[in-house]
PDB file of C-alpha atoms in Angstrom:
ATOM      1  CA  UNK A   6     -90.885 117.269 -64.117  1.00  0.00           C
ATOM      2  CA  UNK A   7     -90.249 114.144 -61.906  1.00  0.00           C
ATOM      3  CA  UNK A   8     -88.003 113.045 -64.814  1.00  0.00           C
ATOM      4  CA  UNK A   9     -86.062 115.885 -65.062  1.00  0.00           C
ATOM      5  CA  UNK A  10     -85.054 116.315 -61.478  1.00  0.00           C
ATOM      6  CA  UNK A  11     -84.131 112.509 -61.492  1.00  0.00           C
ATOM      7  CA  UNK A  12     -81.850 113.749 -64.452  1.00  0.00           C
ATOM      8  CA  UNK A  13     -80.189 116.491 -62.198  1.00  0.00           C
ATOM      9  CA  UNK A  14     -79.573 114.515 -59.225  1.00  0.00           C
ATOM     10  CA  UNK A  15     -77.803 112.078 -61.303  1.00  0.00           C
ATOM     11  CA  UNK A  16     -75.364 115.077 -62.738  1.00  0.00           C
ATOM     12  CA  UNK A  17     -74.764 116.095 -59.061  1.00  0.00           C
ATOM     13  CA  UNK A  18     -74.225 112.525 -58.264  1.00  0.00           C
ATOM     14  CA  UNK A  19     -71.698 111.714 -61.371  1.00  0.00           C
ATOM     15  CA  UNK A  20     -69.843 115.260 -60.759  1.00  0.00           C
ATOM     16  CA  UNK A  21     -69.999 115.456 -56.958  1.00  0.00           C
ATOM     17  CA  UNK A  22     -71.218 118.190 -54.748  1.00  0.00           C
ATOM     18  CA  UNK A  23     -69.647 119.994 -51.742  1.00  0.00           C
ATOM     19  CA  UNK A  24     -70.162 122.811 -49.635  1.00  0.00           C
ATOM     20  CA  UNK A  25     -67.594 124.486 -47.390  1.00  0.00           C
ATOM     21  CA  UNK A  26     -68.272 127.890 -45.862  1.00  0.00           C
ATOM     22  CA  UNK A  27     -65.811 129.852 -44.006  1.00  0.00           C
ATOM     23  CA  UNK A  28     -65.876 129.205 -40.386  1.00  0.00           C
ATOM     24  CA  UNK A  29     -65.871 132.571 -39.523  1.00  0.00           C
ATOM     25  CA  UNK A  30     -67.315 131.922 -35.950  1.00  0.00           C
ATOM     26  CA  UNK A  31     -65.134 133.069 -33.023  1.00  0.00           C
ATOM     27  CA  UNK A  32     -66.829 130.369 -30.651  1.00  0.00           C
ATOM     28  CA  UNK A  33     -65.487 127.565 -33.308  1.00  0.00           C
ATOM     29  CA  UNK A  34     -62.667 126.105 -31.913  1.00  0.00           C
ATOM     30  CA  UNK A  35     -61.530 125.231 -35.547  1.00  0.00           C
ATOM     31  CA  UNK A  36     -62.071 128.996 -36.390  1.00  0.00           C
ATOM     32  CA  UNK A  37     -58.973 131.253 -37.466  1.00  0.00           C
ATOM     33  CA  UNK A  38     -61.260 133.803 -35.352  1.00  0.00           C
ATOM     34  CA  UNK A  39     -61.521 131.731 -32.701  1.00  0.00           C
ATOM     35  CA  UNK A  40     -60.878 133.319 -29.123  1.00  0.00           C
ATOM     36  CA  UNK A  41     -59.892 130.850 -26.685  1.00  0.00           C
ATOM     37  CA  UNK A  42     -61.809 131.943 -22.990  1.00  0.00           C
ATOM     38  CA  UNK A  43     -59.228 133.126 -20.475  1.00  0.00           C
ATOM     39  CA  UNK A  44     -57.595 130.599 -18.346  1.00  0.00           C
ATOM     40  CA  UNK A  45     -59.284 130.875 -14.731  1.00  0.00           C
ATOM     41  CA  UNK A  46     -56.011 132.120 -12.655  1.00  0.00           C
ATOM     42  CA  UNK A  47     -54.462 129.260 -10.036  1.00  0.00           C
ATOM     43  CA  UNK A  48     -53.144 131.069  -6.527  1.00  0.00           C
ATOM     44  CA  UNK A  49     -49.505 130.416  -5.802  1.00  0.00           C
ATOM     45  CA  UNK A  50     -48.426 127.854  -3.522  1.00  0.00           C
ATOM     46  CA  UNK A  51     -46.767 127.788  -0.452  1.00  0.00           C
ATOM     47  CA  UNK A  52     -44.657 124.542   0.724  1.00  0.00           C
ATOM     48  CA  UNK A  53     -42.360 123.172   3.264  1.00  0.00           C
ATOM     49  CA  UNK A  54     -42.751 126.282   5.867  1.00  0.00           C
ATOM     50  CA  UNK A  55     -40.163 125.872   8.594  1.00  0.00           C
ATOM     51  CA  UNK A  56     -39.130 128.048  11.265  1.00  0.00           C
ATOM     52  CA  UNK A  57     -35.391 126.845  11.931  1.00  0.00           C
ATOM     53  CA  UNK A  58     -32.964 127.831  14.748  1.00  0.00           C
ATOM     54  CA  UNK A  59     -29.401 128.472  14.810  1.00  0.00           C
ATOM     55  CA  UNK A  60     -27.786 128.993  18.249  1.00  0.00           C
ATOM     56  CA  UNK A  61     -24.306 129.711  19.377  1.00  0.00           C
ATOM     57  CA  UNK A  62     -22.885 128.991  22.684  1.00  0.00           C
ATOM     58  CA  UNK A  63     -20.692 132.088  24.075  1.00  0.00           C
ATOM     59  CA  UNK A  64     -18.801 133.161  27.404  1.00  0.00           C
ATOM     60  CA  UNK A  65     -21.513 135.841  27.946  1.00  0.00           C
ATOM     61  CA  UNK A  66     -24.910 135.075  26.773  1.00  0.00           C
ATOM     62  CA  UNK A  67     -25.608 133.151  24.252  1.00  0.00           C
ATOM     63  CA  UNK A  68     -26.882 134.178  20.240  1.00  0.00           C
ATOM     64  CA  UNK A  69     -30.062 132.979  18.319  1.00  0.00           C
ATOM     65  CA  UNK A  70     -31.368 133.211  15.537  1.00  0.00           C
ATOM     66  CA  UNK A  71     -34.401 132.081  13.517  1.00  0.00           C
ATOM     67  CA  UNK A  72     -34.380 131.072   9.751  1.00  0.00           C
ATOM     68  CA  UNK A  73     -38.060 131.091   8.442  1.00  0.00           C
ATOM     69  CA  UNK A  74     -37.700 128.884   4.859  1.00  0.00           C
ATOM     70  CA  UNK A  75     -40.280 127.486   2.504  1.00  0.00           C
ATOM     71  CA  UNK A  76     -40.248 126.758  -1.010  1.00  0.00           C
ATOM     72  CA  UNK A  77     -42.931 129.022  -3.465  1.00  0.00           C
ATOM     73  CA  UNK A  78     -44.559 128.070  -6.792  1.00  0.00           C
ATOM     74  CA  UNK A  79     -47.231 129.198  -9.191  1.00  0.00           C
ATOM     75  CA  UNK A  80     -48.891 127.353 -11.913  1.00  0.00           C
ATOM     76  CA  UNK A  81     -49.277 130.537 -14.134  1.00  0.00           C
ATOM     77  CA  UNK A  82     -45.790 131.641 -13.305  1.00  0.00           C
ATOM     78  CA  UNK A  83     -46.649 135.165 -12.138  1.00  0.00           C
ATOM     79  CA  UNK A  84     -45.499 135.594  -8.764  1.00  0.00           C
ATOM     80  CA  UNK A  85     -44.750 138.917  -7.268  1.00  0.00           C
ATOM     81  CA  UNK A  86     -41.321 138.565  -5.215  1.00  0.00           C
ATOM     82  CA  UNK A  87     -41.856 141.494  -3.447  1.00  0.00           C
ATOM     83  CA  UNK A  88     -44.425 140.612  -1.977  1.00  0.00           C
ATOM     84  CA  UNK A  89     -43.460 137.431  -0.461  1.00  0.00           C
ATOM     85  CA  UNK A  90     -43.555 138.104   3.565  1.00  0.00           C
ATOM     86  CA  UNK A  91     -43.547 136.697   6.936  1.00  0.00           C
ATOM     87  CA  UNK A  92     -45.660 137.622   9.954  1.00  0.00           C
ATOM     88  CA  UNK A  93     -45.443 136.490  13.879  1.00  0.00           C
ATOM     89  CA  UNK A  94     -48.974 135.665  14.757  1.00  0.00           C
ATOM     90  CA  UNK A  95     -50.332 136.932  11.412  1.00  0.00           C
ATOM     91  CA  UNK A  96     -50.384 140.445  12.193  1.00  0.00           C
ATOM     92  CA  UNK A  97     -46.651 141.146  13.568  1.00  0.00           C
ATOM     93  CA  UNK A  98     -44.504 141.808  10.652  1.00  0.00           C
ATOM     94  CA  UNK A  99     -41.344 140.206  10.478  1.00  0.00           C
ATOM     95  CA  UNK A 100     -39.829 141.599   6.985  1.00  0.00           C
ATOM     96  CA  UNK A 101     -39.181 140.012   3.265  1.00  0.00           C
ATOM     97  CA  UNK A 102     -38.342 137.023   2.583  1.00  0.00           C
ATOM     98  CA  UNK A 103     -35.793 136.611  -0.527  1.00  0.00           C
ATOM     99  CA  UNK A 104     -35.072 134.205  -2.783  1.00  0.00           C
ATOM    100  CA  UNK A 105     -31.652 131.901  -2.532  1.00  0.00           C
ATOM    101  CA  UNK A 106     -30.423 129.385  -5.057  1.00  0.00           C
ATOM    102  CA  UNK A 107     -28.189 127.467  -2.538  1.00  0.00           C
ATOM    103  CA  UNK A 108     -31.890 126.065  -1.087  1.00  0.00           C
ATOM    104  CA  UNK A 109     -34.041 126.856  -4.285  1.00  0.00           C
ATOM    105  CA  UNK A 110     -36.142 128.349  -2.290  1.00  0.00           C
ATOM    106  CA  UNK A 111     -36.741 131.698  -0.100  1.00  0.00           C
ATOM    107  CA  UNK A 112     -35.501 132.521   3.484  1.00  0.00           C
ATOM    108  CA  UNK A 113     -35.817 135.560   6.187  1.00  0.00           C
ATOM    109  CA  UNK A 114     -33.146 135.454   8.944  1.00  0.00           C
ATOM    110  CA  UNK A 115     -34.017 137.090  12.363  1.00  0.00           C
ATOM    111  CA  UNK A 116     -32.285 137.505  15.441  1.00  0.00           C
ATOM    112  CA  UNK A 117     -32.002 138.310  18.699  1.00  0.00           C
ATOM    113  CA  UNK A 118     -30.768 141.948  18.098  1.00  0.00           C
ATOM    114  CA  UNK A 119     -33.932 142.402  15.889  1.00  0.00           C
ATOM    115  CA  UNK A 120     -36.523 142.432  18.490  1.00  0.00           C
ATOM    116  CA  UNK A 121     -36.871 144.679  21.641  1.00  0.00           C
ATOM    117  CA  UNK A 122     -36.297 141.674  24.164  1.00  0.00           C
ATOM    118  CA  UNK A 123     -33.012 140.809  22.684  1.00  0.00           C
ATOM    119  CA  UNK A 124     -33.887 137.110  22.866  1.00  0.00           C
ATOM    120  CA  UNK A 125     -36.187 135.002  20.411  1.00  0.00           C
ATOM    121  CA  UNK A 126     -37.066 132.462  22.635  1.00  0.00           C
ATOM    122  CA  UNK A 127     -39.802 134.720  24.031  1.00  0.00           C
ATOM    123  CA  UNK A 128     -41.792 133.682  21.005  1.00  0.00           C
ATOM    124  CA  UNK A 129     -41.690 129.945  21.524  1.00  0.00           C
ATOM    125  CA  UNK A 130     -44.700 128.356  20.389  1.00  0.00           C
ATOM    126  CA  UNK A 131     -46.339 131.565  18.460  1.00  0.00           C
ATOM    127  CA  UNK A 132     -47.133 131.456  15.176  1.00  0.00           C
ATOM    128  CA  UNK A 133     -45.469 132.291  11.921  1.00  0.00           C
ATOM    129  CA  UNK A 134     -47.163 132.755   8.550  1.00  0.00           C
ATOM    130  CA  UNK A 135     -45.881 133.247   5.053  1.00  0.00           C
ATOM    131  CA  UNK A 136     -47.833 135.602   2.624  1.00  0.00           C
ATOM    132  CA  UNK A 137     -47.406 135.543  -1.026  1.00  0.00           C
ATOM    133  CA  UNK A 138     -49.559 137.302  -3.825  1.00  0.00           C
ATOM    134  CA  UNK A 139     -49.228 137.304  -7.553  1.00  0.00           C
ATOM    135  CA  UNK A 140     -49.770 139.412 -10.604  1.00  0.00           C
ATOM    136  CA  UNK A 141     -53.572 138.697 -10.702  1.00  0.00           C
ATOM    137  CA  UNK A 142     -53.813 139.382  -7.157  1.00  0.00           C
ATOM    138  CA  UNK A 143     -54.396 135.755  -5.956  1.00  0.00           C
ATOM    139  CA  UNK A 144     -52.904 135.319  -2.569  1.00  0.00           C
ATOM    140  CA  UNK A 145     -51.320 132.310  -0.813  1.00  0.00           C
ATOM    141  CA  UNK A 146     -50.660 132.206   3.094  1.00  0.00           C
ATOM    142  CA  UNK A 147     -49.047 129.167   5.049  1.00  0.00           C
ATOM    143  CA  UNK A 148     -48.198 129.320   9.117  1.00  0.00           C
ATOM    144  CA  UNK A 149     -46.142 126.493  11.222  1.00  0.00           C
ATOM    145  CA  UNK A 150     -45.111 127.174  14.706  1.00  0.00           C
ATOM    146  CA  UNK A 151     -42.073 128.119  15.921  1.00  0.00           C
ATOM    147  CA  UNK A 152     -40.061 125.847  18.515  1.00  0.00           C
ATOM    148  CA  UNK A 153     -37.119 126.594  20.019  1.00  0.00           C
ATOM    149  CA  UNK A 154     -35.375 125.272  23.588  1.00  0.00           C
ATOM    150  CA  UNK A 155     -35.455 127.700  26.352  1.00  0.00           C
ATOM    151  CA  UNK A 156     -32.344 125.933  27.933  1.00  0.00           C
ATOM    152  CA  UNK A 157     -30.334 123.948  25.293  1.00  0.00           C
ATOM    153  CA  UNK A 158     -27.502 121.884  25.688  1.00  0.00           C
ATOM    154  CA  UNK A 159     -24.419 123.170  23.231  1.00  0.00           C
ATOM    155  CA  UNK A 160     -21.937 120.579  22.054  1.00  0.00           C
ATOM    156  CA  UNK A 161     -18.378 121.082  23.542  1.00  0.00           C
ATOM    157  CA  UNK A 162     -14.686 121.231  22.196  1.00  0.00           C
ATOM    158  CA  UNK A 163     -12.508 119.334  23.808  1.00  0.00           C
ATOM    159  CA  UNK A 164      -8.717 119.483  22.108  1.00  0.00           C
ATOM    160  CA  UNK A 165      -7.106 121.888  21.180  1.00  0.00           C
ATOM    161  CA  UNK A 166      -9.611 124.200  23.928  1.00  0.00           C
ATOM    162  CA  UNK A 167      -6.859 126.800  24.660  1.00  0.00           C
ATOM    163  CA  UNK A 168      -4.038 128.278  23.150  1.00  0.00           C
ATOM    164  CA  UNK A 169      -1.935 126.485  25.996  1.00  0.00           C
ATOM    165  CA  UNK A 170      -2.682 123.132  23.849  1.00  0.00           C
ATOM    166  CA  UNK A 171      -0.006 122.975  21.872  1.00  0.00           C
ATOM    167  CA  UNK A 172       0.022 121.908  18.334  1.00  0.00           C
ATOM    168  CA  UNK A 173       2.276 120.490  16.369  1.00  0.00           C
ATOM    169  CA  UNK A 174       1.532 119.520  13.076  1.00  0.00           C
ATOM    170  CA  UNK A 175      -0.197 121.087  10.174  1.00  0.00           C
ATOM    171  CA  UNK A 176      -3.275 118.608  10.091  1.00  0.00           C
ATOM    172  CA  UNK A 177      -4.697 118.856  13.673  1.00  0.00           C
ATOM    173  CA  UNK A 178      -6.782 116.596  15.007  1.00  0.00           C
ATOM    174  CA  UNK A 179     -10.176 118.183  16.856  1.00  0.00           C
ATOM    175  CA  UNK A 180     -12.084 116.261  19.212  1.00  0.00           C
ATOM    176  CA  UNK A 181     -15.140 117.203  21.083  1.00  0.00           C
ATOM    177  CA  UNK A 182     -17.073 115.741  23.877  1.00  0.00           C
ATOM    178  CA  UNK A 183     -20.031 113.438  22.805  1.00  0.00           C
ATOM    179  CA  UNK A 184     -23.171 115.592  22.725  1.00  0.00           C
ATOM    180  CA  UNK A 185     -26.138 114.264  25.065  1.00  0.00           C
ATOM    181  CA  UNK A 186     -29.162 116.759  23.743  1.00  0.00           C
ATOM    182  CA  UNK A 187     -32.737 116.494  22.759  1.00  0.00           C
ATOM    183  CA  UNK A 188     -32.541 115.010  19.997  1.00  0.00           C
ATOM    184  CA  UNK A 189     -31.550 111.355  19.239  1.00  0.00           C
ATOM    185  CA  UNK A 190     -30.492 111.847  15.655  1.00  0.00           C
ATOM    186  CA  UNK A 191     -28.460 114.247  13.936  1.00  0.00           C
ATOM    187  CA  UNK A 192     -25.059 115.015  12.401  1.00  0.00           C
ATOM    188  CA  UNK A 193     -22.213 116.955  13.566  1.00  0.00           C
ATOM    189  CA  UNK A 194     -20.503 119.710  11.610  1.00  0.00           C
ATOM    190  CA  UNK A 195     -17.031 121.575  12.238  1.00  0.00           C
ATOM    191  CA  UNK A 196     -15.746 124.991  11.131  1.00  0.00           C
ATOM    192  CA  UNK A 197     -11.911 125.634  10.935  1.00  0.00           C
ATOM    193  CA  UNK A 198     -11.331 129.617  10.907  1.00  0.00           C
ATOM    194  CA  UNK A 199      -8.036 131.865  10.651  1.00  0.00           C
ATOM    195  CA  UNK A 200      -8.456 134.305  13.435  1.00  0.00           C
ATOM    196  CA  UNK A 201     -11.766 133.480  13.973  1.00  0.00           C
ATOM    197  CA  UNK A 202     -13.013 135.630  10.646  1.00  0.00           C
ATOM    198  CA  UNK A 203     -11.830 133.527   7.660  1.00  0.00           C
ATOM    199  CA  UNK A 204     -13.350 130.037   6.986  1.00  0.00           C
ATOM    200  CA  UNK A 205     -10.144 128.070   6.032  1.00  0.00           C
ATOM    201  CA  UNK A 206     -11.995 123.964   6.676  1.00  0.00           C
ATOM    202  CA  UNK A 207     -15.068 122.314   7.364  1.00  0.00           C
ATOM    203  CA  UNK A 208     -16.717 119.364   7.610  1.00  0.00           C
ATOM    204  CA  UNK A 209     -20.340 118.223   7.214  1.00  0.00           C
ATOM    205  CA  UNK A 210     -22.418 115.304   7.925  1.00  0.00           C
ATOM    206  CA  UNK A 211     -20.282 113.452  10.616  1.00  0.00           C
ATOM    207  CA  UNK A 212     -21.770 110.899  12.318  1.00  0.00           C
ATOM    208  CA  UNK A 213     -23.656 111.397  15.773  1.00  0.00           C
ATOM    209  CA  UNK A 214     -20.865 108.877  17.108  1.00  0.00           C
ATOM    210  CA  UNK A 215     -18.342 110.332  16.209  1.00  0.00           C
ATOM    211  CA  UNK A 216     -16.008 112.741  18.605  1.00  0.00           C
ATOM    212  CA  UNK A 217     -12.882 113.728  16.751  1.00  0.00           C
ATOM    213  CA  UNK A 218     -12.166 114.759  13.225  1.00  0.00           C
ATOM    214  CA  UNK A 219      -8.465 115.036  11.327  1.00  0.00           C
ATOM    215  CA  UNK A 220      -8.213 118.809   9.592  1.00  0.00           C
ATOM    216  CA  UNK A 221      -7.237 117.164   5.816  1.00  0.00           C
ATOM    217  CA  UNK A 222      -6.272 120.717   4.381  1.00  0.00           C
ATOM    218  CA  UNK A 223      -2.662 121.710   5.414  1.00  0.00           C
ATOM    219  CA  UNK A 224      -2.980 124.876   8.194  1.00  0.00           C
ATOM    220  CA  UNK A 225      -0.474 127.410   8.011  1.00  0.00           C
ATOM    221  CA  UNK A 226       1.836 127.624  10.382  1.00  0.00           C
ATOM    222  CA  UNK A 227       1.227 130.288  13.513  1.00  0.00           C
ATOM    223  CA  UNK A 228       2.922 133.847  12.705  1.00  0.00           C
ATOM    224  CA  UNK A 229       4.491 134.563  16.737  1.00  0.00           C
ATOM    225  CA  UNK A 230       5.132 137.854  16.352  1.00  0.00           C
ATOM    226  CA  UNK A 231       1.564 138.824  14.760  1.00  0.00           C
ATOM    227  CA  UNK A 232       0.060 135.955  16.984  1.00  0.00           C
ATOM    228  CA  UNK A 233      -1.989 134.148  14.252  1.00  0.00           C
ATOM    229  CA  UNK A 234      -4.096 131.679  15.461  1.00  0.00           C
ATOM    230  CA  UNK A 235      -7.287 129.321  14.393  1.00  0.00           C
ATOM    231  CA  UNK A 236     -10.512 128.981  16.236  1.00  0.00           C
ATOM    232  CA  UNK A 237     -12.718 125.817  15.552  1.00  0.00           C
ATOM    233  CA  UNK A 238     -16.319 124.871  16.552  1.00  0.00           C
ATOM    234  CA  UNK A 239     -18.294 121.787  16.698  1.00  0.00           C
ATOM    235  CA  UNK A 240     -22.242 122.044  15.780  1.00  0.00           C
ATOM    236  CA  UNK A 241     -24.829 119.548  15.934  1.00  0.00           C
ATOM    237  CA  UNK A 242     -27.621 119.685  13.380  1.00  0.00           C
ATOM    238  CA  UNK A 243     -30.920 117.828  13.933  1.00  0.00           C
ATOM    239  CA  UNK A 244     -32.932 116.309  11.162  1.00  0.00           C
ATOM    240  CA  UNK A 245     -34.896 119.358  10.511  1.00  0.00           C
ATOM    241  CA  UNK A 246     -32.154 121.470  10.151  1.00  0.00           C
ATOM    242  CA  UNK A 247     -32.315 123.076  13.856  1.00  0.00           C
ATOM    243  CA  UNK A 248     -28.151 124.102  14.530  1.00  0.00           C
ATOM    244  CA  UNK A 249     -26.563 124.380  18.382  1.00  0.00           C
ATOM    245  CA  UNK A 250     -22.960 125.770  17.862  1.00  0.00           C
ATOM    246  CA  UNK A 251     -20.318 125.234  20.724  1.00  0.00           C
ATOM    247  CA  UNK A 252     -17.490 127.987  22.562  1.00  0.00           C
ATOM    248  CA  UNK A 253     -14.825 128.031  19.714  1.00  0.00           C
ATOM    249  CA  UNK A 254     -11.248 126.187  20.453  1.00  0.00           C
ATOM    250  CA  UNK A 255      -8.382 128.061  19.901  1.00  0.00           C
ATOM    251  CA  UNK A 256      -4.886 127.312  18.981  1.00  0.00           C
ATOM    252  CA  UNK A 257      -1.889 127.910  17.566  1.00  0.00           C
ATOM    253  CA  UNK A 258       0.415 125.600  15.067  1.00  0.00           C
ATOM    254  CA  UNK A 259       4.250 125.615  15.724  1.00  0.00           C
ATOM    255  CA  UNK A 260       6.972 123.272  14.504  1.00  0.00           C
ATOM    256  CA  UNK A 261       8.473 120.796  16.891  1.00  0.00           C
ATOM    257  CA  UNK A 262      10.084 122.575  19.197  1.00  0.00           C
ATOM    258  CA  UNK A 263       8.949 124.709  22.383  1.00  0.00           C
ATOM    259  CA  UNK A 264       6.455 127.239  21.509  1.00  0.00           C
ATOM    260  CA  UNK A 265       6.203 130.368  22.587  1.00  0.00           C
ATOM    261  CA  UNK A 266       3.602 130.048  25.300  1.00  0.00           C
ATOM    262  CA  UNK A 267       6.035 127.724  26.927  1.00  0.00           C
ATOM    263  CA  UNK A 268       9.288 129.791  26.417  1.00  0.00           C
ATOM    264  CA  UNK A 269       7.211 132.779  27.954  1.00  0.00           C
ATOM    265  CA  UNK A 270       6.761 130.209  31.121  1.00  0.00           C
ATOM    266  CA  UNK A 271      10.417 128.976  31.427  1.00  0.00           C
ATOM    267  CA  UNK A 272      11.414 132.665  30.842  1.00  0.00           C
ATOM    268  CA  UNK A 273       9.469 133.814  34.168  1.00  0.00           C
ATOM    269  CA  UNK A 274      10.192 130.711  36.194  1.00  0.00           C
ATOM    270  CA  UNK A 275      13.470 131.514  35.692  1.00  0.00           C
ATOM    271  CA  UNK A 276      13.158 135.373  36.971  1.00  0.00           C
TER     272      UNK A 276
END
């Protein structure tokens, strides 16, 4: 009997032997029936939340706006964009943020006119929060504090400032007073608008030591009968993005001759 077993073992060793059972266990990673456990949902993330201010000086009441901006991401890529909303002090609803490709993030603007106080400065020192939810119900919150200057120092245009400042060139030189505001690090921006409505030229990121810039786009001569004109603004922008904008300067452009305003003054003197 022992000899028979030895013979069978020798035959099996010579012929080879293997066993490959069907891998049908659903918890076996190598099985075709394997079912991976569902990934644990990861909540969305809110980053770089800021509340920026954009204030403009005027001859009457100044006008201010707050821009609530942030970036939102979700490792599972299932953000519900319709849930991104901002709150003041966690309970007072401010509105929904919209995605803006310009900043690669979300933004909500609220102005003085959106509040019964007609002045967003009353919220200085209050908390602003942003909320978001994903498809699975996971949520995220982020909070920051709103700060705004109560009595800001606005930049000021020098020349041209009014229609009486004659401009002879279609490439005018715009001059402003050096700004002595609350921050040391800032840049200037300059905007020129036709009829104070249509943007025609702008300059960004001008140094804090600059006090003038030349418009490098050829502007059109003013139409005397239609009384067309240009308005220009100088704005300070701090390192965070808060903005303060001057009262506009206005000007008309004439060919080198006596401008209509001077002619009218001469006619008045003669009379």
